Amino acid sequence: MPEIPVSHPRRASLLARKRLVDAAAAGMLADSALIAHGRGEAFDYLLGEKTCPAANLAIREAAARLTAAEHPIISVNGNAVALAADDLLRCAALLGCPIEVNIYYRTAARMKALLGYLNGRKAAIKTGAPPTGWGKKRWQEVVENILILGEDADGIIAGLEGPRAVCCRNGIEKADTILVPLEDGDRCSALVALGKEVIVVDLNPISRTARIATITIVDELSRMAPQLIANLSEQTQQPLEEWDNDAARQGALQVMLQSLERDN
Amino acid sequence: MPEIPVSHPRRASLLARKRLVDAAAAGMLADSALIAHGRGEAFDYLLGEKTCPAANLAIREAAARLTAAEHPIISVNGNAVALAADDLLRCAALLGCPIEVNIYYRTAARMKALLGYLNGRKAAIKTGAPPTGWGKKRWQEVVENILILGEDADGIIAGLEGPRAVCCRNGIEKADTILVPLEDGDRCSALVALGKEVIVVDLNPISRTARIATITIVDELSRMAPQLIANLSEQTQQPLEEWDNDAARQGALQVMLQSLERDN
């Protein structure tokens, strides 16, 4: 792909697209991963490629729940790694939780590419600048301690069949609260049925995943991730007693409706 | 990709996706072509994956204008070939017009793959069943006569710069009416500025292309193509004196708004 000018109004979207294309070339993605990304792009276009107020609230609540959880985890697929590996590793460091690579079209080559990439980024982040308020040494320690799971598929997501049920026993199986960007409907449903709190990032506010999840952040993953980090760094917020997830979805839906109606 | 069950409710969409993935593997597509397809999928999801009444009217008008044109042409990129090569060749046969392969990310390898594929499909269609009302011999003749252009980039689209301006002199440059599914905004604008009638197929009813085109068919290309063939076969319709393209777009937009609002 050609260079993207710094002044381009859709630069962030084009950079995200480039990360996906690069990840595909590196063997990290399934065949249809770019198509899934394109579907997200269309909804983001309707969102105006901005984090909406409803998403901001959902990000804050997600940070509070992940912080309060006993066994939080971040589950990533190829697209999540391509879009936001660095920031998701930073979230794992701040939470002291593992990251599990969990993909539907599981092949040894893809798992190796994804685990290798995450381990490389972990090393880079360890020696990079720590977030505000963190000393260099403590940051290096927490990054060093991030467990990157996925290789041993020794666990199971009860209620699913076939390759989609595979997970790590000390990862998703044990977790009480899961940040799982870009999840599919069946798996989201199974995780919720197991009593876990499931936090998804989904640009389609009317998808099955968006409807089923405990918390739905209707936003673009690489755009919301720095805000999740900011909220996790503060760690002042307690989870709300009642979270109205339909309101979170509908807030984003309203923005999309307005952008379609503006033209009508 | 795994086999798609015949009973799957989204079978047509998944088959279209498979055609794109296969075309990418065959070297026919640019890096970001799958992402563009995914964007379309999202809008088609909002359309309910059905041809809406406004699109039916636009298809009928498109058939009338193409039939009435002095120099009609069908311009295809990689995605159009992947989705609907056979039906677009049939349209070219019915119209007695050329097909021009015209791609933005022009490389010799992609042009060769696309031209080779189209020529192969032309041979297959020639010996296949003719449309209703056509004798076998006459059908073979009109298919044989389809010119597949694109190799000689000896023309120019005035008003554009760089590789996007390249076209064939006896193709797009000469044409008065162009069916160009999946066109980008800049090129659509330049073609309209040259006084050509530009008929686009675009699932995003608020895209620049959709707004600028002479006729905008808001529909999925492989779904609308058989209907275009049916309309071309009849050849009874005269072009309308006044075509309200905003109404065509807004008809589709209303369907999308309703599917978003249903959930609200």
mmCIF file of C-alpha atoms in Angstrom, chain A residues 2-172:
data_model
loop_
_atom_site.group_PDB
_atom_site.id
_atom_site.type_symbol
_atom_site.label_atom_id
_atom_site.label_comp_id
_atom_site.label_asym_id
_atom_site.label_seq_id
_atom_site.Cartn_x
_atom_site.Cartn_y
_atom_site.Cartn_z
ATOM 1 C CA PRO A 2 1.219 3.543 -0.713
ATOM 2 C CA GLU A 3 2.354 5.978 1.997
ATOM 3 C CA ILE A 4 -0.471 7.721 3.851
ATOM 4 C CA PRO A 5 -0.006 11.512 4.152
ATOM 5 C CA VAL A 6 0.010 12.820 7.761
ATOM 6 C CA SER A 7 -2.709 15.305 6.802
ATOM 7 C CA HIS A 8 -5.089 12.674 5.405
ATOM 8 C CA PRO A 9 -8.492 13.029 7.099
ATOM 9 C CA ARG A 10 -8.901 9.254 7.336
ATOM 10 C CA ARG A 11 -5.288 8.546 8.317
ATOM 11 C CA ALA A 12 -6.105 6.483 11.424
ATOM 12 C CA SER A 13 -8.474 4.266 9.468
ATOM 13 C CA LEU A 14 -5.947 3.783 6.664
ATOM 14 C CA LEU A 15 -3.181 2.981 9.160
ATOM 15 C CA ALA A 16 -5.420 0.386 10.820
ATOM 16 C CA ARG A 17 -6.078 -1.102 7.396
ATOM 17 C CA LYS A 18 -2.354 -1.213 6.705
ATOM 18 C CA ARG A 19 -1.717 -3.071 9.972
ATOM 19 C CA LEU A 20 -4.239 -5.698 8.905
ATOM 20 C CA VAL A 21 -2.749 -6.080 5.432
ATOM 21 C CA ASP A 22 0.739 -6.432 6.969
ATOM 22 C CA ALA A 23 -0.501 -9.006 9.487
ATOM 23 C CA ALA A 24 -2.107 -11.004 6.675
ATOM 24 C CA ALA A 25 1.209 -11.004 4.821
ATOM 25 C CA ALA A 26 2.908 -12.224 8.022
ATOM 26 C CA GLY A 27 0.577 -15.236 8.217
ATOM 27 C CA MET A 28 -1.218 -14.050 11.338
ATOM 28 C CA LEU A 29 -4.728 -13.885 9.908
ATOM 29 C CA ALA A 30 -7.373 -16.266 8.625
ATOM 30 C CA ASP A 31 -8.490 -15.892 4.998
ATOM 31 C CA SER A 32 -11.569 -13.870 5.802
ATOM 32 C CA ALA A 33 -10.027 -11.645 8.496
ATOM 33 C CA LEU A 34 -9.653 -8.683 6.144
ATOM 34 C CA ILE A 35 -13.315 -8.979 5.215
ATOM 35 C CA ALA A 36 -14.276 -8.878 8.890
ATOM 36 C CA HIS A 37 -12.159 -5.767 9.297
ATOM 37 C CA GLY A 38 -13.924 -4.155 6.343
ATOM 38 C CA ARG A 39 -17.311 -4.811 7.940
ATOM 39 C CA GLY A 40 -16.076 -2.968 11.002
ATOM 40 C CA GLU A 41 -14.810 -0.113 8.839
ATOM 41 C CA ALA A 42 -18.305 0.458 7.455
ATOM 42 C CA PHE A 43 -19.828 0.782 10.921
ATOM 43 C CA ASP A 44 -16.949 3.013 12.001
ATOM 44 C CA TYR A 45 -17.640 5.197 8.978
ATOM 45 C CA LEU A 46 -21.187 5.618 10.286
ATOM 46 C CA LEU A 47 -19.769 6.433 13.742
ATOM 47 C CA GLY A 48 -17.730 9.201 12.140
ATOM 48 C CA GLU A 49 -14.545 7.342 13.128
ATOM 49 C CA LYS A 50 -14.769 8.844 16.620
ATOM 50 C CA THR A 51 -15.286 7.313 20.053
ATOM 51 C CA CYS A 52 -18.850 8.218 21.006
ATOM 52 C CA PRO A 53 -19.948 9.180 24.559
ATOM 53 C CA ALA A 54 -21.667 5.807 25.090
ATOM 54 C CA ALA A 55 -18.408 4.033 24.239
ATOM 55 C CA ASN A 56 -16.504 6.237 26.673
ATOM 56 C CA LEU A 57 -18.818 5.146 29.483
ATOM 57 C CA ALA A 58 -18.468 1.511 28.461
ATOM 58 C CA ILE A 59 -14.672 1.781 28.426
ATOM 59 C CA ARG A 60 -14.714 3.247 31.938
ATOM 60 C CA GLU A 61 -16.974 0.484 33.246
ATOM 61 C CA ALA A 62 -14.860 -2.160 31.511
ATOM 62 C CA ALA A 63 -11.746 -0.811 33.236
ATOM 63 C CA ALA A 64 -13.510 -0.869 36.610
ATOM 64 C CA ARG A 65 -14.699 -4.464 36.158
ATOM 65 C CA LEU A 66 -11.372 -5.752 34.903
ATOM 66 C CA THR A 67 -9.619 -4.068 37.841
ATOM 67 C CA ALA A 68 -12.095 -5.512 40.365
ATOM 68 C CA ALA A 69 -11.989 -9.021 38.861
ATOM 69 C CA GLU A 70 -10.279 -11.921 40.614
ATOM 70 C CA HIS A 71 -9.153 -13.616 37.394
ATOM 71 C CA PRO A 72 -9.277 -11.151 34.503
ATOM 72 C CA ILE A 73 -7.943 -12.140 31.099
ATOM 73 C CA ILE A 74 -7.540 -10.626 27.662
ATOM 74 C CA SER A 75 -8.394 -12.986 24.803
ATOM 75 C CA VAL A 76 -7.063 -12.027 21.376
ATOM 76 C CA ASN A 77 -7.536 -13.254 17.821
ATOM 77 C CA GLY A 78 -5.490 -12.330 14.761
ATOM 78 C CA ASN A 79 -7.280 -9.058 14.066
ATOM 79 C CA ALA A 80 -6.962 -7.919 17.693
ATOM 80 C CA VAL A 81 -3.218 -8.621 17.615
ATOM 81 C CA ALA A 82 -2.846 -6.807 14.296
ATOM 82 C CA LEU A 83 -4.780 -3.763 15.464
ATOM 83 C CA ALA A 84 -3.711 -3.327 19.060
ATOM 84 C CA ALA A 85 -1.099 -5.830 20.262
ATOM 85 C CA ASP A 86 0.997 -3.202 22.047
ATOM 86 C CA ASP A 87 -1.863 -1.553 23.892
ATOM 87 C CA LEU A 88 -3.459 -4.863 24.848
ATOM 88 C CA LEU A 89 -0.116 -6.016 26.267
ATOM 89 C CA ARG A 90 0.029 -2.759 28.246
ATOM 90 C CA CYS A 91 -3.473 -3.444 29.578
ATOM 91 C CA ALA A 92 -2.382 -6.945 30.626
ATOM 92 C CA ALA A 93 0.631 -5.450 32.407
ATOM 93 C CA LEU A 94 -1.521 -2.917 34.252
ATOM 94 C CA LEU A 95 -3.995 -5.616 35.262
ATOM 95 C CA GLY A 96 -1.377 -8.253 36.018
ATOM 96 C CA CYS A 97 -3.378 -10.664 33.870
ATOM 97 C CA PRO A 98 -2.553 -13.102 31.067
ATOM 98 C CA ILE A 99 -3.239 -12.661 27.359
ATOM 99 C CA GLU A 100 -4.563 -15.748 25.577
ATOM 100 C CA VAL A 101 -4.306 -16.186 21.836
ATOM 101 C CA ASN A 102 -7.564 -17.881 20.961
ATOM 102 C CA ILE A 103 -8.462 -18.275 17.311
ATOM 103 C CA TYR A 104 -11.201 -20.129 15.526
ATOM 104 C CA TYR A 105 -9.259 -21.213 12.447
ATOM 105 C CA ARG A 106 -6.486 -22.649 14.580
ATOM 106 C CA THR A 107 -3.425 -23.810 12.686
ATOM 107 C CA ALA A 108 0.041 -24.394 14.118
ATOM 108 C CA ALA A 109 1.508 -21.828 11.722
ATOM 109 C CA ARG A 110 -0.922 -19.069 12.693
ATOM 110 C CA MET A 111 -0.532 -19.773 16.420
ATOM 111 C CA LYS A 112 3.229 -19.640 16.039
ATOM 112 C CA ALA A 113 3.081 -16.361 14.110
ATOM 113 C CA LEU A 114 0.755 -14.750 16.660
ATOM 114 C CA LEU A 115 2.605 -15.987 19.757
ATOM 115 C CA GLY A 116 5.942 -15.015 18.217
ATOM 116 C CA TYR A 117 4.670 -11.551 17.390
ATOM 117 C CA LEU A 118 3.207 -10.984 20.862
ATOM 118 C CA ASN A 119 6.388 -12.159 22.564
ATOM 119 C CA GLY A 120 8.411 -9.802 20.383
ATOM 120 C CA ARG A 121 6.142 -6.879 21.248
ATOM 121 C CA LYS A 122 6.282 -7.784 24.944
ATOM 122 C CA ALA A 123 10.070 -7.470 24.844
ATOM 123 C CA ALA A 124 9.800 -4.117 23.046
ATOM 124 C CA ILE A 125 7.253 -2.730 25.499
ATOM 125 C CA LYS A 126 9.316 -3.838 28.480
ATOM 126 C CA THR A 127 12.192 -1.619 27.441
ATOM 127 C CA GLY A 128 9.940 1.187 26.194
ATOM 128 C CA ALA A 129 8.582 4.192 28.085
ATOM 129 C CA PRO A 130 6.354 3.251 31.062
ATOM 130 C CA PRO A 131 2.844 4.778 31.382
ATOM 131 C CA THR A 132 2.422 7.978 33.413
ATOM 132 C CA GLY A 133 2.975 7.332 37.106
ATOM 133 C CA TRP A 134 4.986 4.140 36.645
ATOM 134 C CA GLY A 135 8.682 3.843 37.483
ATOM 135 C CA LYS A 136 10.844 2.197 34.850
ATOM 136 C CA LYS A 137 11.820 -0.761 37.023
ATOM 137 C CA ARG A 138 8.331 -1.624 38.234
ATOM 138 C CA TRP A 139 7.017 -1.368 34.673
ATOM 139 C CA GLN A 140 9.701 -3.739 33.425
ATOM 140 C CA GLU A 141 8.673 -6.202 36.118
ATOM 141 C CA VAL A 142 4.960 -6.190 35.342
ATOM 142 C CA VAL A 143 5.562 -6.473 31.606
ATOM 143 C CA GLU A 144 8.007 -9.326 32.186
ATOM 144 C CA ASN A 145 5.332 -11.098 34.228
ATOM 145 C CA ILE A 146 2.662 -11.070 31.490
ATOM 146 C CA LEU A 147 1.770 -14.654 30.648
ATOM 147 C CA ILE A 148 1.139 -15.149 26.941
ATOM 148 C CA LEU A 149 -1.092 -18.211 26.699
ATOM 149 C CA GLY A 150 -2.511 -20.146 23.802
ATOM 150 C CA GLU A 151 0.002 -22.795 22.906
ATOM 151 C CA ASP A 152 -1.381 -25.425 25.305
ATOM 152 C CA ALA A 153 -4.987 -25.956 24.402
ATOM 153 C CA ASP A 154 -5.688 -27.859 27.631
ATOM 154 C CA GLY A 155 -8.995 -26.209 28.529
ATOM 155 C CA ILE A 156 -12.501 -26.164 27.142
ATOM 156 C CA ILE A 157 -15.329 -23.644 26.837
ATOM 157 C CA ALA A 158 -18.302 -25.718 27.966
ATOM 158 C CA GLY A 159 -21.295 -25.363 25.668
ATOM 159 C CA LEU A 160 -19.318 -25.160 22.451
ATOM 160 C CA GLU A 161 -18.225 -27.870 20.069
ATOM 161 C CA GLY A 162 -15.276 -28.326 17.751
ATOM 162 C CA PRO A 163 -12.245 -26.075 17.485
ATOM 163 C CA ARG A 164 -14.131 -23.073 18.819
ATOM 164 C CA ALA A 165 -14.365 -24.728 22.240
ATOM 165 C CA VAL A 166 -10.610 -24.997 22.690
ATOM 166 C CA CYS A 167 -8.975 -22.695 25.253
ATOM 167 C CA CYS A 168 -6.357 -22.676 28.013
ATOM 168 C CA ARG A 169 -7.267 -24.036 31.443
ATOM 169 C CA ASN A 170 -5.320 -21.321 33.246
ATOM 170 C CA GLY A 171 -6.597 -18.719 30.835
ATOM 171 C CA ILE A 172 -10.127 -18.345 29.547
#
